[in-house]
Amino acid sequence: DAGVIQSPRHEVTEMGQEVTLRCKPISGHNSLFWYRQTMMRGLELLIYFNNNVPIDDSGMPEDRFSAKMPNASFSTLKIQPSEPRDSAVYFCASSSTGKGEAFFGQGTRLTVV
Amino acid sequence: GENVEQHPSTLSVQEGDSAVIKCTYSDSASNYFPWYKQELGKGPQLIIDIRSNVGEKKDQRIAVTLNKTAKHFSLHITETQPEDSAVYFCAAIKAAGNKLTFGGGTRVLVKP
């Protein structure tokens, strides 16, 4: 398996623009997580899905952030409008329910200028 | 919710020495404790884990210990090598659900 695949790897955008991050989880995994990593706050869980259904989105910073999982092999995290403070590395991870082990993608480094 | 504290935040060791990272957790319902290693520009990678029914687990130069009573667990790296230099994260997860809570991370530097 190719592992968790995220795109793009790097994104530079201007403040106010819409940004969409994409994730393909490992085939067969039914849990998907979006994390944000910054120097100040470390690894923060934004939202996670079980069987394509959002279970806990309490980590989503504000209404500018939204996430979808239309099917078992694809998820998006959208920021609209983006702000400089959204600059961070965003990770997607997947796992099988009950097994615990989460596998991370390579991340998307987002820079909002 | 669960809270995971990790210490130290940075650790510098001489090549060949041992490194120890300690974590505490708050929720006694947590039953799975993975450790991740993150190298520069990469995502965290699972290196070892331990479940609540086990007190210790070893894999070559790395070992984890768990004290359920005290709610703390530790990562031990022996005979450290330069390639062990990275950021290490501990995490905890409850039996019900899959929400991993991470510690703040430890930046380990192994000096040749």
PDB file of N, CA and C in Angstrom, chain B residues 16-97:
ATOM      1  N   GLY B  16      25.618   6.767  21.683  1.00  0.00           N
ATOM      2  CA  GLY B  16      25.919   5.599  22.503  1.00  0.00           C
ATOM      3  C   GLY B  16      25.246   5.627  23.864  1.00  0.00           C
ATOM      4  N   ASP B  17      24.873   6.828  24.320  1.00  0.00           N
ATOM      5  CA  ASP B  17      24.173   6.929  25.598  1.00  0.00           C
ATOM      6  C   ASP B  17      22.693   6.579  25.416  1.00  0.00           C
ATOM      7  N   SER B  18      21.976   6.508  26.542  1.00  0.00           N
ATOM      8  CA  SER B  18      20.544   6.220  26.505  1.00  0.00           C
ATOM      9  C   SER B  18      19.735   7.508  26.568  1.00  0.00           C
ATOM     10  N   ALA B  19      18.535   7.451  26.032  1.00  0.00           N
ATOM     11  CA  ALA B  19      17.603   8.581  26.096  1.00  0.00           C
ATOM     12  C   ALA B  19      16.290   8.074  26.671  1.00  0.00           C
ATOM     13  N   VAL B  20      15.703   8.881  27.548  1.00  0.00           N
ATOM     14  CA  VAL B  20      14.428   8.510  28.166  1.00  0.00           C
ATOM     15  C   VAL B  20      13.454   9.673  28.052  1.00  0.00           C
ATOM     16  N   ILE B  21      12.272   9.382  27.577  1.00  0.00           N
ATOM     17  CA  ILE B  21      11.215  10.383  27.462  1.00  0.00           C
ATOM     18  C   ILE B  21      10.027   9.889  28.277  1.00  0.00           C
ATOM     19  N   LYS B  22       9.435  10.805  29.051  1.00  0.00           N
ATOM     20  CA  LYS B  22       8.351  10.408  29.952  1.00  0.00           C
ATOM     21  C   LYS B  22       7.057  11.135  29.614  1.00  0.00           C
ATOM     22  N   CYS B  23       5.959  10.417  29.758  1.00  0.00           N
ATOM     23  CA  CYS B  23       4.638  10.998  29.509  1.00  0.00           C
ATOM     24  C   CYS B  23       3.679  10.596  30.621  1.00  0.00           C
ATOM     25  N   THR B  24       2.761  11.499  30.918  1.00  0.00           N
ATOM     26  CA  THR B  24       1.679  11.189  31.834  1.00  0.00           C
ATOM     27  C   THR B  24       0.362  11.446  31.123  1.00  0.00           C
ATOM     28  N   TYR B  25      -0.659  10.705  31.525  1.00  0.00           N
ATOM     29  CA  TYR B  25      -1.975  10.901  30.938  1.00  0.00           C
ATOM     30  C   TYR B  25      -2.991  11.051  32.051  1.00  0.00           C
ATOM     31  N   SER B  26      -4.149  11.586  31.719  1.00  0.00           N
ATOM     32  CA  SER B  26      -5.117  11.922  32.770  1.00  0.00           C
ATOM     33  C   SER B  26      -6.300  10.971  32.830  1.00  0.00           C
ATOM     34  N   ASP B  27      -6.645  10.363  31.711  1.00  0.00           N
ATOM     35  CA  ASP B  27      -7.868   9.559  31.646  1.00  0.00           C
ATOM     36  C   ASP B  27      -7.556   8.077  31.871  1.00  0.00           C
ATOM     37  N   SER B  28      -8.032   7.544  32.975  1.00  0.00           N
ATOM     38  CA  SER B  28      -7.744   6.147  33.311  1.00  0.00           C
ATOM     39  C   SER B  28      -8.378   5.171  32.320  1.00  0.00           C
ATOM     40  N   ALA B  29      -9.293   5.660  31.478  1.00  0.00           N
ATOM     41  CA  ALA B  29      -9.916   4.799  30.467  1.00  0.00           C
ATOM     42  C   ALA B  29      -9.022   4.593  29.254  1.00  0.00           C
ATOM     43  N   SER B  30      -7.983   5.382  29.118  1.00  0.00           N
ATOM     44  CA  SER B  30      -7.063   5.197  27.992  1.00  0.00           C
ATOM     45  C   SER B  30      -6.382   3.844  28.097  1.00  0.00           C
ATOM     46  N   ASN B  31      -6.264   3.151  26.969  1.00  0.00           N
ATOM     47  CA  ASN B  31      -5.730   1.794  27.044  1.00  0.00           C
ATOM     48  C   ASN B  31      -4.721   1.468  25.950  1.00  0.00           C
ATOM     49  N   TYR B  32      -4.365   2.453  25.129  1.00  0.00           N
ATOM     50  CA  TYR B  32      -3.397   2.207  24.065  1.00  0.00           C
ATOM     51  C   TYR B  32      -2.483   3.412  23.971  1.00  0.00           C
ATOM     52  N   PHE B  33      -1.165   3.147  23.944  1.00  0.00           N
ATOM     53  CA  PHE B  33      -0.191   4.235  24.052  1.00  0.00           C
ATOM     54  C   PHE B  33       0.899   4.068  22.986  1.00  0.00           C
ATOM     55  N   PRO B  34       0.739   4.761  21.863  1.00  0.00           N
ATOM     56  CA  PRO B  34       1.746   4.662  20.808  1.00  0.00           C
ATOM     57  C   PRO B  34       2.799   5.749  20.949  1.00  0.00           C
ATOM     58  N   TRP B  35       3.939   5.492  20.346  1.00  0.00           N
ATOM     59  CA  TRP B  35       5.006   6.476  20.261  1.00  0.00           C
ATOM     60  C   TRP B  35       5.319   6.704  18.779  1.00  0.00           C
ATOM     61  N   TYR B  36       5.458   7.989  18.431  1.00  0.00           N
ATOM     62  CA  TYR B  36       5.733   8.355  17.052  1.00  0.00           C
ATOM     63  C   TYR B  36       7.063   9.095  16.965  1.00  0.00           C
ATOM     64  N   LYS B  37       7.735   8.879  15.847  1.00  0.00           N
ATOM     65  CA  LYS B  37       8.982   9.594  15.551  1.00  0.00           C
ATOM     66  C   LYS B  37       8.735  10.448  14.312  1.00  0.00           C
ATOM     67  N   GLN B  38       9.092  11.716  14.410  1.00  0.00           N
ATOM     68  CA  GLN B  38       8.900  12.605  13.273  1.00  0.00           C
ATOM     69  C   GLN B  38      10.230  13.186  12.844  1.00  0.00           C
ATOM     70  N   GLU B  39      10.632  12.866  11.638  1.00  0.00           N
ATOM     71  CA  GLU B  39      11.848  13.431  11.063  1.00  0.00           C
ATOM     72  C   GLU B  39      11.483  14.686  10.276  1.00  0.00           C
ATOM     73  N   LEU B  40      12.473  15.492  10.030  1.00  0.00           N
ATOM     74  CA  LEU B  40      12.250  16.793   9.396  1.00  0.00           C
ATOM     75  C   LEU B  40      11.549  16.641   8.051  1.00  0.00           C
ATOM     76  N   GLY B  41      10.447  17.355   7.890  1.00  0.00           N
ATOM     77  CA  GLY B  41       9.739  17.344   6.616  1.00  0.00           C
ATOM     78  C   GLY B  41       8.868  16.129   6.380  1.00  0.00           C
ATOM     79  N   LYS B  42       8.706  15.304   7.404  1.00  0.00           N
ATOM     80  CA  LYS B  42       7.899  14.091   7.246  1.00  0.00           C
ATOM     81  C   LYS B  42       6.779  14.042   8.274  1.00  0.00           C
ATOM     82  N   GLY B  43       5.840  13.154   8.031  1.00  0.00           N
ATOM     83  CA  GLY B  43       4.783  12.936   9.009  1.00  0.00           C
ATOM     84  C   GLY B  43       5.252  12.038  10.127  1.00  0.00           C
ATOM     85  N   PRO B  44       4.576  12.076  11.266  1.00  0.00           N
ATOM     86  CA  PRO B  44       4.937  11.182  12.374  1.00  0.00           C
ATOM     87  C   PRO B  44       4.805   9.712  11.945  1.00  0.00           C
ATOM     88  N   GLN B  45       5.774   8.905  12.396  1.00  0.00           N
ATOM     89  CA  GLN B  45       5.749   7.472  12.083  1.00  0.00           C
ATOM     90  C   GLN B  45       5.698   6.680  13.374  1.00  0.00           C
ATOM     91  N   LEU B  46       4.796   5.721  13.427  1.00  0.00           N
ATOM     92  CA  LEU B  46       4.679   4.865  14.597  1.00  0.00           C
ATOM     93  C   LEU B  46       5.939   4.021  14.744  1.00  0.00           C
ATOM     94  N   ILE B  47       6.552   4.054  15.932  1.00  0.00           N
ATOM     95  CA  ILE B  47       7.769   3.257  16.136  1.00  0.00           C
ATOM     96  C   ILE B  47       7.563   2.133  17.139  1.00  0.00           C
ATOM     97  N   ILE B  48       6.673   2.316  18.075  1.00  0.00           N
ATOM     98  CA  ILE B  48       6.390   1.276  19.058  1.00  0.00           C
ATOM     99  C   ILE B  48       5.126   1.666  19.796  1.00  0.00           C
ATOM    100  N   ASP B  49       4.431   0.679  20.335  1.00  0.00           N
ATOM    101  CA  ASP B  49       3.218   0.977  21.089  1.00  0.00           C
ATOM    102  C   ASP B  49       3.080  -0.010  22.242  1.00  0.00           C
ATOM    103  N   ILE B  50       2.199   0.310  23.165  1.00  0.00           N
ATOM    104  CA  ILE B  50       1.951  -0.590  24.287  1.00  0.00           C
ATOM    105  C   ILE B  50       0.488  -0.486  24.683  1.00  0.00           C
ATOM    106  N   ARG B  51      -0.063  -1.606  25.044  1.00  0.00           N
ATOM    107  CA  ARG B  51      -1.464  -1.628  25.468  1.00  0.00           C
ATOM    108  C   ARG B  51      -1.523  -1.796  26.973  1.00  0.00           C
ATOM    109  N   SER B  52      -2.679  -1.475  27.527  1.00  0.00           N
ATOM    110  CA  SER B  52      -2.780  -1.360  28.987  1.00  0.00           C
ATOM    111  C   SER B  52      -2.658  -2.687  29.714  1.00  0.00           C
ATOM    112  N   ASN B  53      -2.722  -3.797  28.994  1.00  0.00           N
ATOM    113  CA  ASN B  53      -2.587  -5.086  29.661  1.00  0.00           C
ATOM    114  C   ASN B  53      -1.133  -5.562  29.714  1.00  0.00           C
ATOM    115  N   VAL B  54      -0.223  -4.674  29.296  1.00  0.00           N
ATOM    116  CA  VAL B  54       1.202  -5.020  29.260  1.00  0.00           C
ATOM    117  C   VAL B  54       1.984  -3.948  30.004  1.00  0.00           C
ATOM    118  N   GLY B  55       3.017  -4.335  30.735  1.00  0.00           N
ATOM    119  CA  GLY B  55       3.794  -3.366  31.484  1.00  0.00           C
ATOM    120  C   GLY B  55       5.036  -2.875  30.760  1.00  0.00           C
ATOM    121  N   GLU B  56       5.536  -3.706  29.843  1.00  0.00           N
ATOM    122  CA  GLU B  56       6.760  -3.331  29.151  1.00  0.00           C
ATOM    123  C   GLU B  56       6.797  -4.023  27.792  1.00  0.00           C
ATOM    124  N   LYS B  57       7.407  -3.350  26.842  1.00  0.00           N
ATOM    125  CA  LYS B  57       7.558  -3.911  25.494  1.00  0.00           C
ATOM    126  C   LYS B  57       8.865  -3.424  24.919  1.00  0.00           C
ATOM    127  N   LYS B  58       9.571  -4.322  24.228  1.00  0.00           N
ATOM    128  CA  LYS B  58      10.879  -3.962  23.700  1.00  0.00           C
ATOM    129  C   LYS B  58      10.968  -4.337  22.228  1.00  0.00           C
ATOM    130  N   ASP B  59      11.654  -3.497  21.462  1.00  0.00           N
ATOM    131  CA  ASP B  59      11.899  -3.774  20.055  1.00  0.00           C
ATOM    132  C   ASP B  59      13.292  -3.271  19.724  1.00  0.00           C
ATOM    133  N   GLN B  60      14.238  -4.159  19.733  1.00  0.00           N
ATOM    134  CA  GLN B  60      15.642  -3.845  19.470  1.00  0.00           C
ATOM    135  C   GLN B  60      16.128  -2.788  20.463  1.00  0.00           C
ATOM    136  N   ARG B  61      16.472  -1.598  19.984  1.00  0.00           N
ATOM    137  CA  ARG B  61      17.041  -0.588  20.901  1.00  0.00           C
ATOM    138  C   ARG B  61      15.997   0.267  21.598  1.00  0.00           C
ATOM    139  N   ILE B  62      14.746   0.082  21.282  1.00  0.00           N
ATOM    140  CA  ILE B  62      13.724   0.906  21.938  1.00  0.00           C
ATOM    141  C   ILE B  62      12.824   0.041  22.813  1.00  0.00           C
ATOM    142  N   ALA B  63      12.359   0.635  23.901  1.00  0.00           N
ATOM    143  CA  ALA B  63      11.484  -0.058  24.835  1.00  0.00           C
ATOM    144  C   ALA B  63      10.498   0.955  25.404  1.00  0.00           C
ATOM    145  N   VAL B  64       9.331   0.480  25.741  1.00  0.00           N
ATOM    146  CA  VAL B  64       8.340   1.318  26.401  1.00  0.00           C
ATOM    147  C   VAL B  64       7.903   0.628  27.686  1.00  0.00           C
ATOM    148  N   THR B  65       7.637   1.436  28.707  1.00  0.00           N
ATOM    149  CA  THR B  65       7.105   0.928  29.956  1.00  0.00           C
ATOM    150  C   THR B  65       5.824   1.676  30.271  1.00  0.00           C
ATOM    151  N   LEU B  66       4.924   1.012  30.963  1.00  0.00           N
ATOM    152  CA  LEU B  66       3.634   1.601  31.311  1.00  0.00           C
ATOM    153  C   LEU B  66       3.329   1.319  32.770  1.00  0.00           C
ATOM    154  N   ASN B  67       2.983   2.371  33.494  1.00  0.00           N
ATOM    155  CA  ASN B  67       2.531   2.242  34.881  1.00  0.00           C
ATOM    156  C   ASN B  67       1.102   2.763  34.927  1.00  0.00           C
ATOM    157  N   LYS B  68       0.138   1.833  34.894  1.00  0.00           N
ATOM    158  CA  LYS B  68      -1.268   2.235  34.842  1.00  0.00           C
ATOM    159  C   LYS B  68      -1.709   2.922  36.126  1.00  0.00           C
ATOM    160  N   THR B  69      -1.182   2.476  37.236  1.00  0.00           N
ATOM    161  CA  THR B  69      -1.579   3.055  38.517  1.00  0.00           C
ATOM    162  C   THR B  69      -1.210   4.524  38.578  1.00  0.00           C
ATOM    163  N   ALA B  70       0.013   4.812  38.158  1.00  0.00           N
ATOM    164  CA  ALA B  70       0.501   6.188  38.205  1.00  0.00           C
ATOM    165  C   ALA B  70       0.109   6.960  36.952  1.00  0.00           C
ATOM    166  N   LYS B  71      -0.426   6.294  35.959  1.00  0.00           N
ATOM    167  CA  LYS B  71      -0.816   6.897  34.680  1.00  0.00           C
ATOM    168  C   LYS B  71       0.383   7.567  34.019  1.00  0.00           C
ATOM    169  N   HIS B  72       1.479   6.816  33.928  1.00  0.00           N
ATOM    170  CA  HIS B  72       2.579   7.335  33.135  1.00  0.00           C
ATOM    171  C   HIS B  72       3.265   6.229  32.350  1.00  0.00           C
ATOM    172  N   PHE B  73       3.869   6.630  31.252  1.00  0.00           N
ATOM    173  CA  PHE B  73       4.559   5.694  30.377  1.00  0.00           C
ATOM    174  C   PHE B  73       5.802   6.367  29.813  1.00  0.00           C
ATOM    175  N   SER B  74       6.768   5.552  29.457  1.00  0.00           N
ATOM    176  CA  SER B  74       8.076   6.094  29.067  1.00  0.00           C
ATOM    177  C   SER B  74       8.620   5.375  27.840  1.00  0.00           C
ATOM    178  N   LEU B  75       9.446   6.101  27.102  1.00  0.00           N
ATOM    179  CA  LEU B  75      10.173   5.551  25.951  1.00  0.00           C
ATOM    180  C   LEU B  75      11.653   5.545  26.303  1.00  0.00           C
ATOM    181  N   HIS B  76      12.296   4.419  26.075  1.00  0.00           N
ATOM    182  CA  HIS B  76      13.721   4.295  26.342  1.00  0.00           C
ATOM    183  C   HIS B  76      14.430   3.927  25.047  1.00  0.00           C
ATOM    184  N   ILE B  77      15.438   4.699  24.702  1.00  0.00           N
ATOM    185  CA  ILE B  77      16.263   4.385  23.535  1.00  0.00           C
ATOM    186  C   ILE B  77      17.674   4.118  24.042  1.00  0.00           C
ATOM    187  N   THR B  78      18.172   2.930  23.779  1.00  0.00           N
ATOM    188  CA  THR B  78      19.533   2.601  24.217  1.00  0.00           C
ATOM    189  C   THR B  78      20.497   2.698  23.039  1.00  0.00           C
ATOM    190  N   GLU B  79      21.770   2.851  23.368  1.00  0.00           N
ATOM    191  CA  GLU B  79      22.831   2.929  22.352  1.00  0.00           C
ATOM    192  C   GLU B  79      22.437   3.882  21.222  1.00  0.00           C
ATOM    193  N   THR B  80      22.131   5.102  21.593  1.00  0.00           N
ATOM    194  CA  THR B  80      21.615   6.057  20.613  1.00  0.00           C
ATOM    195  C   THR B  80      22.599   6.285  19.465  1.00  0.00           C
ATOM    196  N   GLN B  81      22.003   6.527  18.298  1.00  0.00           N
ATOM    197  CA  GLN B  81      22.777   6.776  17.077  1.00  0.00           C
ATOM    198  C   GLN B  81      22.302   8.090  16.467  1.00  0.00           C
ATOM    199  N   PRO B  82      23.122   8.716  15.630  1.00  0.00           N
ATOM    200  CA  PRO B  82      22.717  10.003  15.036  1.00  0.00           C
ATOM    201  C   PRO B  82      21.362   9.941  14.337  1.00  0.00           C
ATOM    202  N   GLU B  83      21.031   8.799  13.746  1.00  0.00           N
ATOM    203  CA  GLU B  83      19.738   8.700  13.047  1.00  0.00           C
ATOM    204  C   GLU B  83      18.545   8.654  14.005  1.00  0.00           C
ATOM    205  N   ASP B  84      18.821   8.572  15.295  1.00  0.00           N
ATOM    206  CA  ASP B  84      17.734   8.667  16.276  1.00  0.00           C
ATOM    207  C   ASP B  84      17.316  10.119  16.510  1.00  0.00           C
ATOM    208  N   SER B  85      18.089  11.056  15.994  1.00  0.00           N
ATOM    209  CA  SER B  85      17.745  12.474  16.142  1.00  0.00           C
ATOM    210  C   SER B  85      16.438  12.753  15.405  1.00  0.00           C
ATOM    211  N   ALA B  86      15.456  13.264  16.137  1.00  0.00           N
ATOM    212  CA  ALA B  86      14.119  13.508  15.585  1.00  0.00           C
ATOM    213  C   ALA B  86      13.259  14.086  16.708  1.00  0.00           C
ATOM    214  N   VAL B  87      11.996  14.343  16.372  1.00  0.00           N
ATOM    215  CA  VAL B  87      11.026  14.712  17.403  1.00  0.00           C
ATOM    216  C   VAL B  87      10.173  13.477  17.700  1.00  0.00           C
ATOM    217  N   TYR B  88      10.020  13.181  18.972  1.00  0.00           N
ATOM    218  CA  TYR B  88       9.257  12.019  19.399  1.00  0.00           C
ATOM    219  C   TYR B  88       7.983  12.471  20.117  1.00  0.00           C
ATOM    220  N   PHE B  89       6.884  11.826  19.777  1.00  0.00           N
ATOM    221  CA  PHE B  89       5.592  12.140  20.394  1.00  0.00           C
ATOM    222  C   PHE B  89       5.035  10.897  21.076  1.00  0.00           C
ATOM    223  N   CYS B  90       4.528  11.082  22.273  1.00  0.00           N
ATOM    224  CA  CYS B  90       3.734  10.027  22.896  1.00  0.00           C
ATOM    225  C   CYS B  90       2.263  10.360  22.654  1.00  0.00           C
ATOM    226  N   ALA B  91       1.412   9.377  22.807  1.00  0.00           N
ATOM    227  CA  ALA B  91      -0.017   9.594  22.608  1.00  0.00           C
ATOM    228  C   ALA B  91      -0.792   8.583  23.433  1.00  0.00           C
ATOM    229  N   ALA B  92      -2.055   8.897  23.642  1.00  0.00           N
ATOM    230  CA  ALA B  92      -2.942   8.003  24.390  1.00  0.00           C
ATOM    231  C   ALA B  92      -4.295   7.961  23.700  1.00  0.00           C
ATOM    232  N   ILE B  93      -4.951   6.828  23.816  1.00  0.00           N
ATOM    233  CA  ILE B  93      -6.254   6.663  23.171  1.00  0.00           C
ATOM    234  C   ILE B  93      -7.146   5.829  24.076  1.00  0.00           C
ATOM    235  N   LYS B  94      -8.418   6.180  24.067  1.00  0.00           N
ATOM    236  CA  LYS B  94      -9.380   5.449  24.885  1.00  0.00           C
ATOM    237  C   LYS B  94      -9.809   4.166  24.195  1.00  0.00           C
ATOM    238  N   ALA B  95     -10.355   3.295  24.978  1.00  0.00           N
ATOM    239  CA  ALA B  95     -10.887   2.053  24.421  1.00  0.00           C
ATOM    240  C   ALA B  95     -12.018   2.353  23.449  1.00  0.00           C
ATOM    241  N   ALA B  96     -12.882   3.270  23.813  1.00  0.00           N
ATOM    242  CA  ALA B  96     -14.030   3.584  22.955  1.00  0.00           C
ATOM    243  C   ALA B  96     -13.666   4.755  22.065  1.00  0.00           C
ATOM    244  N   GLY B  97     -13.751   4.580  20.792  1.00  0.00           N
ATOM    245  CA  GLY B  97     -13.406   5.653  19.876  1.00  0.00           C
ATOM    246  C   GLY B  97     -11.932   5.632  19.527  1.00  0.00           C
TER     247      GLY B  97
END
